[in-house]
Short mmCIF file of C-alpha atoms and ligand atoms in Angstrom, two decimals:
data_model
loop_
_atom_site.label_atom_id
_atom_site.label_comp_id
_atom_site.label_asym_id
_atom_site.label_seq_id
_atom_site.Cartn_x
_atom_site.Cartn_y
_atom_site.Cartn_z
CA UNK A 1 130.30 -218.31 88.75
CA UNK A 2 132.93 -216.21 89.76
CA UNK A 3 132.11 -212.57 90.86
CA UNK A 4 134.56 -211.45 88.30
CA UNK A 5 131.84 -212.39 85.72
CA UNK A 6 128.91 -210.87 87.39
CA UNK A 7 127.56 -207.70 85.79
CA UNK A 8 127.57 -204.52 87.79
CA UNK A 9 124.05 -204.83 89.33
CA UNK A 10 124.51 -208.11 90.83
CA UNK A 11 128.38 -207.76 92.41
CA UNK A 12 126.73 -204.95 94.27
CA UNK A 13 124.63 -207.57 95.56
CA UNK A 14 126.83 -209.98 95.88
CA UNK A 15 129.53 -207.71 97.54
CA UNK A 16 126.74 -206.66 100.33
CA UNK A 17 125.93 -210.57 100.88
CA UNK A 18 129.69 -211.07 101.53
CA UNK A 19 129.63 -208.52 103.73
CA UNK A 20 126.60 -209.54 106.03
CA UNK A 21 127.92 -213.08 106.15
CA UNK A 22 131.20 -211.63 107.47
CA UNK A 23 133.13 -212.58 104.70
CA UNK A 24 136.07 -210.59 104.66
CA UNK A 25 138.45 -211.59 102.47
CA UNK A 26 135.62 -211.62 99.49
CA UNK A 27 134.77 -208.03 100.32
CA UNK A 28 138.16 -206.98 100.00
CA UNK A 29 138.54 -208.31 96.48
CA UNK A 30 134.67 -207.14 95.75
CA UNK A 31 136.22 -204.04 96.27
CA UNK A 32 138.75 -204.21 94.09
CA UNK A 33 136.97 -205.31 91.31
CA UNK A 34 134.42 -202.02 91.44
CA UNK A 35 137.23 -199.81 91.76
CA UNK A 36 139.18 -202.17 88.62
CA UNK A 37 135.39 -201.23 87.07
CA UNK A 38 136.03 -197.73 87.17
CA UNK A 39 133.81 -196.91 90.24
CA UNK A 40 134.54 -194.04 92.13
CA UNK A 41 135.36 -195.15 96.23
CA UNK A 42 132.66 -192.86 97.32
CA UNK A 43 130.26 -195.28 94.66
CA UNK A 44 132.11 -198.17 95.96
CA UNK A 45 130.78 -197.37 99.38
CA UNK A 46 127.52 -196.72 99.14
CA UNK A 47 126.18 -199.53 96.70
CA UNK A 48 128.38 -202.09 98.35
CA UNK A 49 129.57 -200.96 102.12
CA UNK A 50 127.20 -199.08 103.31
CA UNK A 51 124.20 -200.85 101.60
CA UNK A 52 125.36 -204.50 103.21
CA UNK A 53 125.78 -202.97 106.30
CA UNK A 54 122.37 -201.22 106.27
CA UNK A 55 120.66 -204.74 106.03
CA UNK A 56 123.14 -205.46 108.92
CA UNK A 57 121.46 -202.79 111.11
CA UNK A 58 117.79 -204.27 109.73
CA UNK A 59 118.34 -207.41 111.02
CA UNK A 60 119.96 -206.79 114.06
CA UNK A 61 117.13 -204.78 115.72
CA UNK A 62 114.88 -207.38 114.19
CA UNK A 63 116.82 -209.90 116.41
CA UNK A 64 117.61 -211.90 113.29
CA UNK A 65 121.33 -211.17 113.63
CA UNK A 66 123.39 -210.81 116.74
CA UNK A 67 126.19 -209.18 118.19
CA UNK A 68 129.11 -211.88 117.34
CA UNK A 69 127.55 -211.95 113.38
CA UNK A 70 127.28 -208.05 113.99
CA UNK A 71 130.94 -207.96 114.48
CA UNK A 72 131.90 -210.28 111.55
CA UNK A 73 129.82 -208.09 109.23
CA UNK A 74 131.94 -205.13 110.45
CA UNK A 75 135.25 -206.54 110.10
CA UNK A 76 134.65 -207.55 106.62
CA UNK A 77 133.21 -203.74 106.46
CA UNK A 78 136.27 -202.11 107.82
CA UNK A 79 138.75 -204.57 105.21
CA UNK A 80 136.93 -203.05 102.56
CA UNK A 81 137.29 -199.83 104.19
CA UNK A 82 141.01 -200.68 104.11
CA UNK A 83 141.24 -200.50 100.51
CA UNK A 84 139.07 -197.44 99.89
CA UNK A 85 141.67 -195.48 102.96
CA UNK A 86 144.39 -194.44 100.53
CA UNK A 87 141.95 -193.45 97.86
CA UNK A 88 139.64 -191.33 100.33
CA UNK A 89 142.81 -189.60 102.16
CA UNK A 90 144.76 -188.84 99.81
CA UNK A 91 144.73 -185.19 98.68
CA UNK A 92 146.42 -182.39 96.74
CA UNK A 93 145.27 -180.15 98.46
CA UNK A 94 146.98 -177.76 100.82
CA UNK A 95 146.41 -178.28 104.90
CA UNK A 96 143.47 -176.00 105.37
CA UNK A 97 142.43 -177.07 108.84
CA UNK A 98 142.51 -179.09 112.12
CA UNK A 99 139.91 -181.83 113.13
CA UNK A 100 139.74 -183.70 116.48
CA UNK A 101 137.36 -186.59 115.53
CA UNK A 102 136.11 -189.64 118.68
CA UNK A 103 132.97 -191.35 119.76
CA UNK A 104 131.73 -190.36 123.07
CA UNK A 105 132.17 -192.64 126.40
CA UNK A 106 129.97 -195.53 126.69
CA UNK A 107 130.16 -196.43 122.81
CA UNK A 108 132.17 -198.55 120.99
CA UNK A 109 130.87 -197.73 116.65
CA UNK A 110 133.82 -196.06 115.24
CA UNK A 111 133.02 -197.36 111.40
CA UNK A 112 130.68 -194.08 110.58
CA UNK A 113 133.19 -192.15 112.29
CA UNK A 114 136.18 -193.06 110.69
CA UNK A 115 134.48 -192.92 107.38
CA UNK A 116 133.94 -189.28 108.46
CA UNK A 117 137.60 -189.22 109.63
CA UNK A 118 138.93 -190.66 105.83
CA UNK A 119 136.96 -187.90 104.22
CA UNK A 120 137.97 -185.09 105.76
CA UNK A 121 141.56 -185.93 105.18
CA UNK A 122 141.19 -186.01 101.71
CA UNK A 123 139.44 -182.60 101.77
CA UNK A 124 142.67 -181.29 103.27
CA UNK A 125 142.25 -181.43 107.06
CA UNK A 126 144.77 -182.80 109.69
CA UNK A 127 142.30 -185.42 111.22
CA UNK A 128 143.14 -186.25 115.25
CA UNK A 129 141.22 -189.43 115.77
CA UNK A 130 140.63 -190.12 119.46
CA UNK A 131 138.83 -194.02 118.46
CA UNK A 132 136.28 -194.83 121.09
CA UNK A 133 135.17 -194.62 124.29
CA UNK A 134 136.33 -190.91 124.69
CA UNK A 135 135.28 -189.23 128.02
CA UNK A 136 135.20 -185.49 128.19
CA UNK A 137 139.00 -184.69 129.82
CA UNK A 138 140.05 -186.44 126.58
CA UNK A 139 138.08 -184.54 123.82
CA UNK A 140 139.21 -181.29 125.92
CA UNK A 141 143.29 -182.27 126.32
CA UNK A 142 142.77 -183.22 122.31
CA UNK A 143 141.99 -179.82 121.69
CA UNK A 144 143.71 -177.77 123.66
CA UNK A 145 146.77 -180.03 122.60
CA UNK A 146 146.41 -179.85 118.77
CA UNK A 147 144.42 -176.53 118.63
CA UNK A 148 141.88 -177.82 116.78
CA UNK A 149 139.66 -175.70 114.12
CA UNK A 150 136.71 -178.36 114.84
CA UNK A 151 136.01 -181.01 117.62
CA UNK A 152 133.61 -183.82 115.71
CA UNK A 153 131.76 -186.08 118.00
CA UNK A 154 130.16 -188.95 116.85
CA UNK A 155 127.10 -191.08 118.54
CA UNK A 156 125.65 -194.24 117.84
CA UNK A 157 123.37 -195.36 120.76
CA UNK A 158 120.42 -193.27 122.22
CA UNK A 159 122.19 -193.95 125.56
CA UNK A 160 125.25 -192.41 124.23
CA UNK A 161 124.54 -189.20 122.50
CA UNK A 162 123.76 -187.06 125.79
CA UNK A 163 127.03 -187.47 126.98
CA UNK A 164 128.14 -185.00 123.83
CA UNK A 165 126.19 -182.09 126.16
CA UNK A 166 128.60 -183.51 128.98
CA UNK A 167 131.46 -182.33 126.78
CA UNK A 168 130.03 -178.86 125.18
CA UNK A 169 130.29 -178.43 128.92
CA UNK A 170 133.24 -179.33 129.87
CA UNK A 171 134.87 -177.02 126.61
CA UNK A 172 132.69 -174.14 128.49
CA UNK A 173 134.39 -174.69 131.59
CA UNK A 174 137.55 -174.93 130.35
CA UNK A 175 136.86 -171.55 128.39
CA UNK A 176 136.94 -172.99 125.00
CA UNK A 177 134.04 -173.16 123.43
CA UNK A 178 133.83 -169.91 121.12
CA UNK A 179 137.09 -171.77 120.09
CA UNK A 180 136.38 -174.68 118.55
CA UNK A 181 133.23 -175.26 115.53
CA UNK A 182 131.68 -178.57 117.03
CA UNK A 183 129.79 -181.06 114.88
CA UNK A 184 128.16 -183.92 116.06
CA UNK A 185 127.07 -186.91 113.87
CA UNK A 186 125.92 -190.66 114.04
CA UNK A 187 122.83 -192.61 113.33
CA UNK A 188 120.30 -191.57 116.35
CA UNK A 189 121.75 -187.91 116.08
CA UNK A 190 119.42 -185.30 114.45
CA UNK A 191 119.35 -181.56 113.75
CA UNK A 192 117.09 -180.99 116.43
CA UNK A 193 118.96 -182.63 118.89
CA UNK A 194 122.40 -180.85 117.66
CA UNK A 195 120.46 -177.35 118.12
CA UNK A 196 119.43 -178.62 121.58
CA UNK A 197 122.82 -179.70 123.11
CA UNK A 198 124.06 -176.51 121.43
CA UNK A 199 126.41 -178.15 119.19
CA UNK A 200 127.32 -175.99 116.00
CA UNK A 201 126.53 -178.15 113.52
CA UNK A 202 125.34 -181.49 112.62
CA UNK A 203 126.61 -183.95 110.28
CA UNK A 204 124.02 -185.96 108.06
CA UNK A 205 126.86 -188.04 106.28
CA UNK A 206 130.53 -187.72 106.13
CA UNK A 207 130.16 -186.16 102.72
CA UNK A 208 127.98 -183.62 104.59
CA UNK A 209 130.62 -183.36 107.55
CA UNK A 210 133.04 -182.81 104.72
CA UNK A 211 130.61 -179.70 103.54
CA UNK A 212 129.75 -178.05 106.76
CA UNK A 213 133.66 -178.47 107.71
CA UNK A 214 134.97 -176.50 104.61
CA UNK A 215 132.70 -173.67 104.80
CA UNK A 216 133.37 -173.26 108.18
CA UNK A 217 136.67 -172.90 107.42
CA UNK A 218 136.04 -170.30 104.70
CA UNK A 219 134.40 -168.31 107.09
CA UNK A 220 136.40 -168.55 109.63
CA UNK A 221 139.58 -167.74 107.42
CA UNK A 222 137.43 -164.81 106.04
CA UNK A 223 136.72 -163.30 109.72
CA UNK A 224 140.40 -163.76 110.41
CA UNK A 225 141.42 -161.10 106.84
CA UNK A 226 139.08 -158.98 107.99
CA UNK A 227 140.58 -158.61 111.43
CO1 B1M B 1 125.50 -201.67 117.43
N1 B1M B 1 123.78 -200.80 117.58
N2 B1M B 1 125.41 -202.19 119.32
N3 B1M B 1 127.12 -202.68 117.07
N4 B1M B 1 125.20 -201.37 115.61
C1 B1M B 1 123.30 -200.04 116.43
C2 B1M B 1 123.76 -198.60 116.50
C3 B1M B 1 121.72 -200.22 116.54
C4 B1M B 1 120.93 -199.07 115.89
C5 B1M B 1 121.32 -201.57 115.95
C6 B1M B 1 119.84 -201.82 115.95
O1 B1M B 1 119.28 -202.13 116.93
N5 B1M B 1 119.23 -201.65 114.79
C7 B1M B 1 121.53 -200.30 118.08
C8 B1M B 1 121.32 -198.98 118.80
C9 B1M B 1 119.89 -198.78 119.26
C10 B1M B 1 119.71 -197.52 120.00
O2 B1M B 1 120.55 -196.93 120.59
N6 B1M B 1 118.50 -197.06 119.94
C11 B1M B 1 122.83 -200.95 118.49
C12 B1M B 1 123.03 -201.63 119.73
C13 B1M B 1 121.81 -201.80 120.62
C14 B1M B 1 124.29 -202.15 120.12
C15 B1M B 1 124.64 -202.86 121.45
C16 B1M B 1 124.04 -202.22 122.72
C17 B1M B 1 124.21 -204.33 121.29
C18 B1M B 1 124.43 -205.20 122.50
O3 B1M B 1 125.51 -205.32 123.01
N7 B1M B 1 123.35 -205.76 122.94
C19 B1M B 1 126.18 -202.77 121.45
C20 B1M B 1 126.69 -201.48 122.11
C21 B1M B 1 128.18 -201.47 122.28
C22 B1M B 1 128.67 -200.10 122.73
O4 B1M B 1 128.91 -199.23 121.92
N8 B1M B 1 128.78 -199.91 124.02
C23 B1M B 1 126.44 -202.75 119.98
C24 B1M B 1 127.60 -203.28 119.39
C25 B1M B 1 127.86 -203.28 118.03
C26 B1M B 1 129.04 -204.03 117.40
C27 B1M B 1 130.32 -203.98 118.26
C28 B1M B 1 128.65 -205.46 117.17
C29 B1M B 1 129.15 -203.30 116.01
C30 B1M B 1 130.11 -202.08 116.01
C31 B1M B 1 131.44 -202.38 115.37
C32 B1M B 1 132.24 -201.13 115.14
O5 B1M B 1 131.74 -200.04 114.95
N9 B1M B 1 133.54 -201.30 115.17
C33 B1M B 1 127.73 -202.73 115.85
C34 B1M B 1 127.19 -202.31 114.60
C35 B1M B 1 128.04 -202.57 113.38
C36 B1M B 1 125.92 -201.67 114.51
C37 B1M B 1 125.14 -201.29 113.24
C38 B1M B 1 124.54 -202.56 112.69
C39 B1M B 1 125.87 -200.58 112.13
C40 B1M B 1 126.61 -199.29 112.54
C41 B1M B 1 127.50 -198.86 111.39
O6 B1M B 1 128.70 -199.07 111.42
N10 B1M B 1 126.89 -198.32 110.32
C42 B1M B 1 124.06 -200.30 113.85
C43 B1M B 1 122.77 -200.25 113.05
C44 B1M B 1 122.50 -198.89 112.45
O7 B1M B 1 123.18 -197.92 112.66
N11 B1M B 1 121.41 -198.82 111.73
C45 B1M B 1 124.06 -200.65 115.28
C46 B1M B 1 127.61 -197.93 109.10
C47 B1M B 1 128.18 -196.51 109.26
C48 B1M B 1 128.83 -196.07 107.95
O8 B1M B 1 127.09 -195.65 109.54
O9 B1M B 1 127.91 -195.17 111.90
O10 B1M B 1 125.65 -194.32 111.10
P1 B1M B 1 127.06 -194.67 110.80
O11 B1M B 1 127.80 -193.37 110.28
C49 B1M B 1 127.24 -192.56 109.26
C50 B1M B 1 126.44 -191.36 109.78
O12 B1M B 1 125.76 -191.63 110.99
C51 B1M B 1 127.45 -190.26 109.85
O13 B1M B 1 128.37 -190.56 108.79
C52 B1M B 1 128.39 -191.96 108.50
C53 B1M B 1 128.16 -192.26 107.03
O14 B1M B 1 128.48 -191.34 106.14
N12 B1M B 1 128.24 -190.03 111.05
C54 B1M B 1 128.72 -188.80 111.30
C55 B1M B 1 128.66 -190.85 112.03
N13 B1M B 1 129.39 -190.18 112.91
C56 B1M B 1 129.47 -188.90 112.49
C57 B1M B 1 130.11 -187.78 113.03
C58 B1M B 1 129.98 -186.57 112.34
C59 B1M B 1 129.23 -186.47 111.18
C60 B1M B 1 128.61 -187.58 110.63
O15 B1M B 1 130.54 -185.43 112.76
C61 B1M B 1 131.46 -185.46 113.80
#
């Protein structure tokens, strides 16, 4: 049966198979067909994207999956990605803000991130992403260089995320840190933790980031007419 034929239910399914077996090129047109179906990309990545790769993450710390299968199942996540970019980025709206967006040193998951990076150019901001592997000389230079409104910092191993303390630091030392709104995000990150590194904010989701990001802004644009 082709996946054109399946109802609704079951090419959610089917597109979140596709994706754990690393099959990219049918996630790409899986993707297509929910958007051809009138689903909105944010729908289109949560039933099908995220969902597959949340079975991903099940059975790789089960040790049913490994690394090169791991990496399969996020290329075929990042194609689909690929389709959803234009629709996620593209916005109306007026520039109302700067982001400098990287995961920290030691850590190489940039798919959560660059969701986070897709969304908050299509709420209007001028997203700076850094990729991967970012030590703290490069988050600093990024925002010193671009004047960014908000450094985002994202995490995905429990090795990594101290190293975001490392770089609250370093924007201390370099006398920067009342300067820039800093959110950290990623799957082992937490509220408490973002309180305890001192971080501004923390971001759930990227539809979250996207929140937290935009009133920030409004207050910050509100302290600036009232000075
Ligand atoms: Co990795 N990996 N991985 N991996 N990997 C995890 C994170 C793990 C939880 C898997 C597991 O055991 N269940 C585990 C970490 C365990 C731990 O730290 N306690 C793990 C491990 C152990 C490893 C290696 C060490 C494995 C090895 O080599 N033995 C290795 C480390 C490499 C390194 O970084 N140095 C490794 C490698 C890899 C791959 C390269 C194979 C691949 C990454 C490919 C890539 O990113 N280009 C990979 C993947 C894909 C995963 C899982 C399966 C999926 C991550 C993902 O993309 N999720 C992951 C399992 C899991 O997280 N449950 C796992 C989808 C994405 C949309 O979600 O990134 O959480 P996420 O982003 C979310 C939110 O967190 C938030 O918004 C996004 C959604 O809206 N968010 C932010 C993220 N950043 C934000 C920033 C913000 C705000 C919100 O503000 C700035």
């Amino acid at each position: 049966m082709d996946f054109k034929d399946l109802p609704d239910e079951e090419l959610w399914l089917q597109m979140q198979d596709d994706l754990y077996d690393g099959l990219k090129d049918e996630v790409v047109e899986e993707t297509k067909e929910a958007l051809a179906r009138g689903y909105s990309p944010t729908e289109v990545l949560a039933k099908g994207l995220v969902a597959g790769m949340d079975i991903v993450g099940v059975d790789f710390r089960d040790g049913v999956l490994f690394v090169p299968e791991v990496l399969m199942a996020a290329n075929a996540m990042k194609a689909g990605m690929e389709i959803l970019r234009p629709l996620l980025t593209q916005t109306g709206a007026p520039r109302i803000g700067t982001m400098v967006i990287g995961t920290v040193k030691g850590d190489i998951h940039d798919i959560g991130k660059n969701l986070v990076s897709m969304m908050m150019e299509g709420a209007g901001f001028e997203v700076i992403n850094l990729g991967v592997n970012n030590d703290a000389d490069k988050f600093v230079a990024a925002v010193k260089e671009h004047n960014a409104d908000i450094l985002g910092m994202s995490a995905l191993l429990t090795t990594t995320m101290p190293y975001m303390k490392v770089v609250i630091q370093a924007l201390k030392d370099e006398g920067l840190r009342d300067k820039v709104f800093v959110m950290v995000g990623g799957a082992p990150v937490s509220e408490a933790f973002a309180e305890e590194i001192e971080a501004d904010a923390y971001g759930r989701d990227a539809a979250t980031a996207v929140d937290i990001a935009k009133r920030y802004m409004a207050w910050k644009n509100a302290q600036r007419a009232a000075t």
